[in-house]
Amino acid sequence: MIKNSQGIFVPESIIKIIFKNESYLSELDSLGDGDHGVNMAKGMKIAQKDIIENKITDMSGGFKSIMVALMDYIGGSLGPLYGMLFRGFIETLKNQENIDGRIVDYMLQNGLNNVETITAARIGDKTMLDTLIPAVNSYKKEWKKTTDLSLSLNAMQKAAKMGFESTRSLKAKVGRASRLGNETVGHLDAGAGSCYLILKAFVQSMIKLERGE
């Protein structure tokens, strides 16, 4: 059983994967401002500092540090979008100490629901939703079928990767890149990329916690 009070490893893993891929994410943002990786890493650095200075050890607290950092310090649309995703996680974990597959299902769905309240983007628009929606749906489908947390998380990661890779063939329909129209076809979307990395870190760290590693 995964304990919320001891789950800081999950937010820390998300922070680290963004640090590791800062340059890659900015390269993906070549059709935009080219600073997506820099901005995401900036937000994660602020979150990491908060976690260390306040000696945060719980998963909820770590997610809150990330949420506040991204919403308050990162410009553009992705800061608020990711902030809403993490807010959904936090809201689900309120008063929850033991985190099982059912709670994770609610976390993911609430996170997605929150994101959808502030964007009109949907699958096919070449955004982070192309990663997030299939990932959440795949988790839900596998969990309903097997009630196995690891299997459900792995299914989510696989779907997230496929969703991210699908953006290469799409034309951007929202955001700054949309002004380039057909020029965006053939390029992976930066937001979809950071979303995949965040979900990948979430999956792998949750599995390790479940296994007691």
mmCIF file of C-alpha atoms in Angstrom:
data_model
loop_
_atom_site.group_PDB
_atom_site.id
_atom_site.type_symbol
_atom_site.label_atom_id
_atom_site.label_comp_id
_atom_site.label_asym_id
_atom_site.label_seq_id
_atom_site.Cartn_x
_atom_site.Cartn_y
_atom_site.Cartn_z
ATOM 1 C CA MET A 1 0.000 0.000 0.000
ATOM 2 C CA ILE A 2 1.287 3.448 -0.943
ATOM 3 C CA LYS A 3 1.256 5.979 1.905
ATOM 4 C CA ASN A 4 0.479 9.602 1.160
ATOM 5 C CA SER A 5 2.560 10.720 4.140
ATOM 6 C CA GLN A 6 5.642 9.014 2.710
ATOM 7 C CA GLY A 7 5.001 9.640 -0.971
ATOM 8 C CA ILE A 8 7.270 12.618 -1.697
ATOM 9 C CA PHE A 9 9.231 10.312 -4.032
ATOM 10 C CA VAL A 10 6.523 10.779 -6.679
ATOM 11 C CA PRO A 11 6.653 14.606 -6.913
ATOM 12 C CA GLU A 12 10.446 14.474 -6.646
ATOM 13 C CA SER A 13 10.590 12.037 -9.572
ATOM 14 C CA ILE A 14 8.466 14.397 -11.672
ATOM 15 C CA ILE A 15 10.777 17.291 -10.836
ATOM 16 C CA LYS A 16 13.866 15.276 -11.752
ATOM 17 C CA ILE A 17 12.538 14.071 -15.109
ATOM 18 C CA ILE A 18 11.824 17.662 -16.148
ATOM 19 C CA PHE A 19 15.319 18.742 -15.087
ATOM 20 C CA LYS A 20 16.797 15.881 -17.108
ATOM 21 C CA ASN A 21 14.825 16.790 -20.233
ATOM 22 C CA GLU A 22 14.986 20.582 -20.087
ATOM 23 C CA SER A 23 16.937 20.941 -23.339
ATOM 24 C CA TYR A 24 14.855 18.318 -25.121
ATOM 25 C CA LEU A 25 11.592 20.070 -24.241
ATOM 26 C CA SER A 26 12.907 23.400 -25.474
ATOM 27 C CA GLU A 27 13.956 21.741 -28.737
ATOM 28 C CA LEU A 28 10.417 20.427 -29.138
ATOM 29 C CA ASP A 29 9.208 24.000 -28.697
ATOM 30 C CA SER A 30 11.078 25.185 -31.805
ATOM 31 C CA LEU A 31 7.853 26.345 -33.454
ATOM 32 C CA GLY A 32 6.876 28.280 -30.351
ATOM 33 C CA ASP A 33 9.089 30.429 -28.163
ATOM 34 C CA GLY A 34 11.665 27.683 -27.728
ATOM 35 C CA ASP A 35 11.603 28.017 -23.959
ATOM 36 C CA HIS A 36 9.197 25.337 -22.781
ATOM 37 C CA GLY A 37 11.924 23.285 -21.170
ATOM 38 C CA VAL A 38 13.460 26.332 -19.524
ATOM 39 C CA ASN A 39 10.126 27.443 -18.099
ATOM 40 C CA MET A 40 9.142 23.999 -16.856
ATOM 41 C CA ALA A 41 12.548 23.514 -15.240
ATOM 42 C CA LYS A 42 12.284 26.953 -13.628
ATOM 43 C CA GLY A 43 8.968 25.988 -12.074
ATOM 44 C CA MET A 44 10.287 22.653 -10.883
ATOM 45 C CA LYS A 45 13.331 24.328 -9.315
ATOM 46 C CA ILE A 46 11.037 26.582 -7.298
ATOM 47 C CA ALA A 47 8.986 23.553 -6.264
ATOM 48 C CA GLN A 48 12.090 21.612 -5.291
ATOM 49 C CA LYS A 49 13.314 24.504 -3.144
ATOM 50 C CA ASP A 50 9.970 24.650 -1.363
ATOM 51 C CA ILE A 51 10.003 20.911 -0.692
ATOM 52 C CA ILE A 52 13.516 21.051 0.753
ATOM 53 C CA GLU A 53 13.085 24.208 2.834
ATOM 54 C CA ASN A 54 9.769 23.084 4.319
ATOM 55 C CA LYS A 55 10.888 19.471 4.746
ATOM 56 C CA ILE A 56 7.849 18.157 2.877
ATOM 57 C CA THR A 57 7.541 14.368 2.927
ATOM 58 C CA ASP A 58 3.977 13.722 1.767
ATOM 59 C CA MET A 59 2.762 13.278 -1.787
ATOM 60 C CA SER A 60 0.033 15.901 -1.423
ATOM 61 C CA GLY A 61 2.502 18.492 -0.177
ATOM 62 C CA GLY A 62 4.908 17.791 -3.008
ATOM 63 C CA PHE A 63 2.171 18.108 -5.604
ATOM 64 C CA LYS A 64 1.098 21.390 -4.001
ATOM 65 C CA SER A 65 4.638 22.745 -4.291
ATOM 66 C CA ILE A 66 4.637 21.901 -8.007
ATOM 67 C CA MET A 67 1.134 23.303 -8.536
ATOM 68 C CA VAL A 68 1.910 26.632 -6.890
ATOM 69 C CA ALA A 69 5.244 27.001 -8.680
ATOM 70 C CA LEU A 70 3.781 26.329 -12.123
ATOM 71 C CA MET A 71 0.662 28.459 -11.656
ATOM 72 C CA ASP A 72 2.387 31.428 -10.032
ATOM 73 C CA TYR A 73 5.729 31.609 -11.798
ATOM 74 C CA ILE A 74 5.355 30.102 -15.280
ATOM 75 C CA GLY A 75 3.943 32.186 -18.102
ATOM 76 C CA GLY A 76 1.822 31.077 -21.019
ATOM 77 C CA SER A 77 -0.955 28.509 -20.928
ATOM 78 C CA LEU A 78 0.883 25.423 -19.728
ATOM 79 C CA GLY A 79 1.570 26.715 -16.222
ATOM 80 C CA PRO A 80 -2.124 27.019 -15.385
ATOM 81 C CA LEU A 81 -2.957 23.794 -17.237
ATOM 82 C CA TYR A 82 -0.426 21.766 -15.269
ATOM 83 C CA GLY A 83 -1.435 23.613 -12.129
ATOM 84 C CA MET A 84 -4.997 22.405 -12.626
ATOM 85 C CA LEU A 85 -3.789 18.856 -13.243
ATOM 86 C CA PHE A 86 -1.907 18.788 -9.951
ATOM 87 C CA ARG A 87 -4.785 20.504 -8.175
ATOM 88 C CA GLY A 88 -6.949 17.566 -9.201
ATOM 89 C CA PHE A 89 -4.413 15.207 -7.671
ATOM 90 C CA ILE A 90 -4.304 17.227 -4.439
ATOM 91 C CA GLU A 91 -8.077 17.463 -4.130
ATOM 92 C CA THR A 92 -8.379 13.697 -4.496
ATOM 93 C CA LEU A 93 -5.715 13.003 -1.889
ATOM 94 C CA LYS A 94 -7.284 15.259 0.732
ATOM 95 C CA ASN A 95 -7.767 13.194 3.890
ATOM 96 C CA GLN A 96 -6.463 10.097 2.063
ATOM 97 C CA GLU A 97 -3.521 8.326 3.690
ATOM 98 C CA ASN A 98 -3.633 5.014 1.829
ATOM 99 C CA ILE A 99 -3.380 5.301 -1.958
ATOM 100 C CA ASP A 100 -4.603 2.332 -3.968
ATOM 101 C CA GLY A 101 -5.570 1.862 -7.594
ATOM 102 C CA ARG A 102 -9.046 3.263 -7.048
ATOM 103 C CA ILE A 103 -7.640 6.482 -5.576
ATOM 104 C CA VAL A 104 -5.190 6.792 -8.465
ATOM 105 C CA ASP A 105 -8.117 6.449 -10.878
ATOM 106 C CA TYR A 106 -9.868 9.351 -9.140
ATOM 107 C CA MET A 107 -6.653 11.393 -9.099
ATOM 108 C CA LEU A 108 -6.172 11.068 -12.830
ATOM 109 C CA GLN A 109 -9.802 11.704 -13.713
ATOM 110 C CA ASN A 110 -10.065 14.735 -11.438
ATOM 111 C CA GLY A 111 -6.831 16.100 -12.850
ATOM 112 C CA LEU A 112 -8.124 15.735 -16.398
ATOM 113 C CA ASN A 113 -11.487 17.235 -15.473
ATOM 114 C CA ASN A 114 -9.742 20.252 -13.992
ATOM 115 C CA VAL A 115 -7.605 20.770 -17.085
ATOM 116 C CA GLU A 116 -10.648 20.594 -19.328
ATOM 117 C CA THR A 117 -12.314 23.433 -17.397
ATOM 118 C CA ILE A 118 -9.743 25.941 -18.668
ATOM 119 C CA THR A 119 -9.096 24.777 -22.236
ATOM 120 C CA ALA A 120 -11.200 23.984 -25.256
ATOM 121 C CA ALA A 121 -8.471 21.697 -26.642
ATOM 122 C CA ARG A 122 -9.315 18.073 -27.277
ATOM 123 C CA ILE A 123 -7.637 15.050 -28.840
ATOM 124 C CA GLY A 124 -6.358 15.952 -32.296
ATOM 125 C CA ASP A 125 -5.569 19.593 -31.536
ATOM 126 C CA LYS A 126 -1.832 18.935 -30.967
ATOM 127 C CA THR A 127 -1.638 19.770 -27.268
ATOM 128 C CA MET A 128 -0.965 18.063 -23.928
ATOM 129 C CA LEU A 129 -4.520 16.684 -24.129
ATOM 130 C CA ASP A 130 -3.347 14.323 -26.880
ATOM 131 C CA THR A 131 -1.189 12.708 -24.205
ATOM 132 C CA LEU A 132 -3.368 13.141 -21.134
ATOM 133 C CA ILE A 133 -6.766 11.957 -22.353
ATOM 134 C CA PRO A 134 -5.625 8.584 -23.775
ATOM 135 C CA ALA A 135 -3.460 8.023 -20.703
ATOM 136 C CA VAL A 136 -6.316 8.556 -18.254
ATOM 137 C CA ASN A 137 -8.715 6.486 -20.332
ATOM 138 C CA SER A 138 -6.238 3.624 -20.626
ATOM 139 C CA TYR A 139 -5.618 3.567 -16.895
ATOM 140 C CA LYS A 140 -9.344 3.505 -16.231
ATOM 141 C CA LYS A 141 -9.951 0.710 -18.735
ATOM 142 C CA GLU A 142 -7.152 -1.493 -17.381
ATOM 143 C CA TRP A 143 -8.098 -0.844 -13.754
ATOM 144 C CA LYS A 144 -11.713 -1.780 -14.414
ATOM 145 C CA LYS A 145 -10.536 -4.953 -16.145
ATOM 146 C CA THR A 146 -7.828 -6.135 -13.736
ATOM 147 C CA THR A 147 -7.878 -3.970 -10.554
ATOM 148 C CA ASP A 148 -4.077 -4.272 -10.735
ATOM 149 C CA LEU A 149 -2.298 -0.982 -10.045
ATOM 150 C CA SER A 150 0.977 -1.792 -11.810
ATOM 151 C CA LEU A 151 -0.760 -3.120 -14.931
ATOM 152 C CA SER A 152 -3.006 -0.066 -15.023
ATOM 153 C CA LEU A 153 -0.103 2.334 -14.603
ATOM 154 C CA ASN A 154 1.921 0.628 -17.316
ATOM 155 C CA ALA A 155 -1.072 0.795 -19.657
ATOM 156 C CA MET A 156 -1.307 4.493 -18.914
ATOM 157 C CA GLN A 157 2.356 5.105 -19.705
ATOM 158 C CA LYS A 158 2.079 3.223 -22.984
ATOM 159 C CA ALA A 159 -0.973 5.230 -24.021
ATOM 160 C CA ALA A 160 0.695 8.485 -22.972
ATOM 161 C CA LYS A 161 3.695 7.728 -25.166
ATOM 162 C CA MET A 162 1.509 6.859 -28.128
ATOM 163 C CA GLY A 163 -0.513 10.025 -27.601
ATOM 164 C CA PHE A 164 2.617 12.150 -27.508
ATOM 165 C CA GLU A 165 4.009 10.512 -30.643
ATOM 166 C CA SER A 166 0.681 11.013 -32.436
ATOM 167 C CA THR A 167 1.173 14.773 -32.321
ATOM 168 C CA ARG A 168 3.855 14.556 -35.011
ATOM 169 C CA SER A 169 1.217 14.038 -37.686
ATOM 170 C CA LEU A 170 -1.208 16.653 -36.352
ATOM 171 C CA LYS A 171 -1.712 20.295 -37.259
ATOM 172 C CA ALA A 172 -1.774 22.685 -34.309
ATOM 173 C CA LYS A 173 -5.255 24.117 -33.817
ATOM 174 C CA VAL A 174 -4.858 26.053 -30.566
ATOM 175 C CA GLY A 175 -2.134 28.158 -28.983
ATOM 176 C CA ARG A 176 0.640 30.137 -30.601
ATOM 177 C CA ALA A 177 1.727 27.311 -32.882
ATOM 178 C CA SER A 178 -1.707 27.302 -34.542
ATOM 179 C CA ARG A 179 -0.749 30.420 -36.493
ATOM 180 C CA LEU A 180 1.757 28.318 -38.423
ATOM 181 C CA GLY A 181 -0.923 25.953 -39.687
ATOM 182 C CA ASN A 182 0.436 23.150 -41.862
ATOM 183 C CA GLU A 183 4.018 23.991 -40.900
ATOM 184 C CA THR A 184 3.386 22.304 -37.557
ATOM 185 C CA VAL A 185 2.780 18.922 -39.187
ATOM 186 C CA GLY A 186 5.850 16.736 -38.761
ATOM 187 C CA HIS A 187 6.801 18.214 -35.395
ATOM 188 C CA LEU A 188 6.112 16.746 -31.965
ATOM 189 C CA ASP A 189 4.240 19.008 -29.562
ATOM 190 C CA ALA A 190 6.226 20.294 -26.586
ATOM 191 C CA GLY A 191 3.262 20.312 -24.212
ATOM 192 C CA ALA A 192 2.376 16.765 -25.139
ATOM 193 C CA GLY A 193 6.024 15.903 -24.521
ATOM 194 C CA SER A 194 6.218 17.368 -21.031
ATOM 195 C CA CYS A 195 2.895 15.740 -20.192
ATOM 196 C CA TYR A 196 4.281 12.367 -21.251
ATOM 197 C CA LEU A 197 7.390 12.855 -19.125
ATOM 198 C CA ILE A 198 5.333 13.849 -16.083
ATOM 199 C CA LEU A 199 3.062 10.841 -16.448
ATOM 200 C CA LYS A 200 6.037 8.554 -17.064
ATOM 201 C CA ALA A 201 7.682 9.708 -13.830
ATOM 202 C CA PHE A 202 4.365 9.352 -12.011
ATOM 203 C CA VAL A 203 3.951 5.779 -13.257
ATOM 204 C CA GLN A 204 7.464 4.591 -12.516
ATOM 205 C CA SER A 205 7.658 6.170 -9.070
ATOM 206 C CA MET A 206 4.220 4.883 -8.045
ATOM 207 C CA ILE A 207 5.159 1.358 -9.100
ATOM 208 C CA LYS A 208 8.376 1.540 -7.097
ATOM 209 C CA LEU A 209 6.489 2.716 -4.016
ATOM 210 C CA GLU A 210 3.953 -0.080 -4.381
ATOM 211 C CA ARG A 211 6.770 -2.607 -4.566
ATOM 212 C CA GLY A 212 8.475 -1.074 -1.550
ATOM 213 C CA GLU A 213 11.605 -0.178 -3.493
#
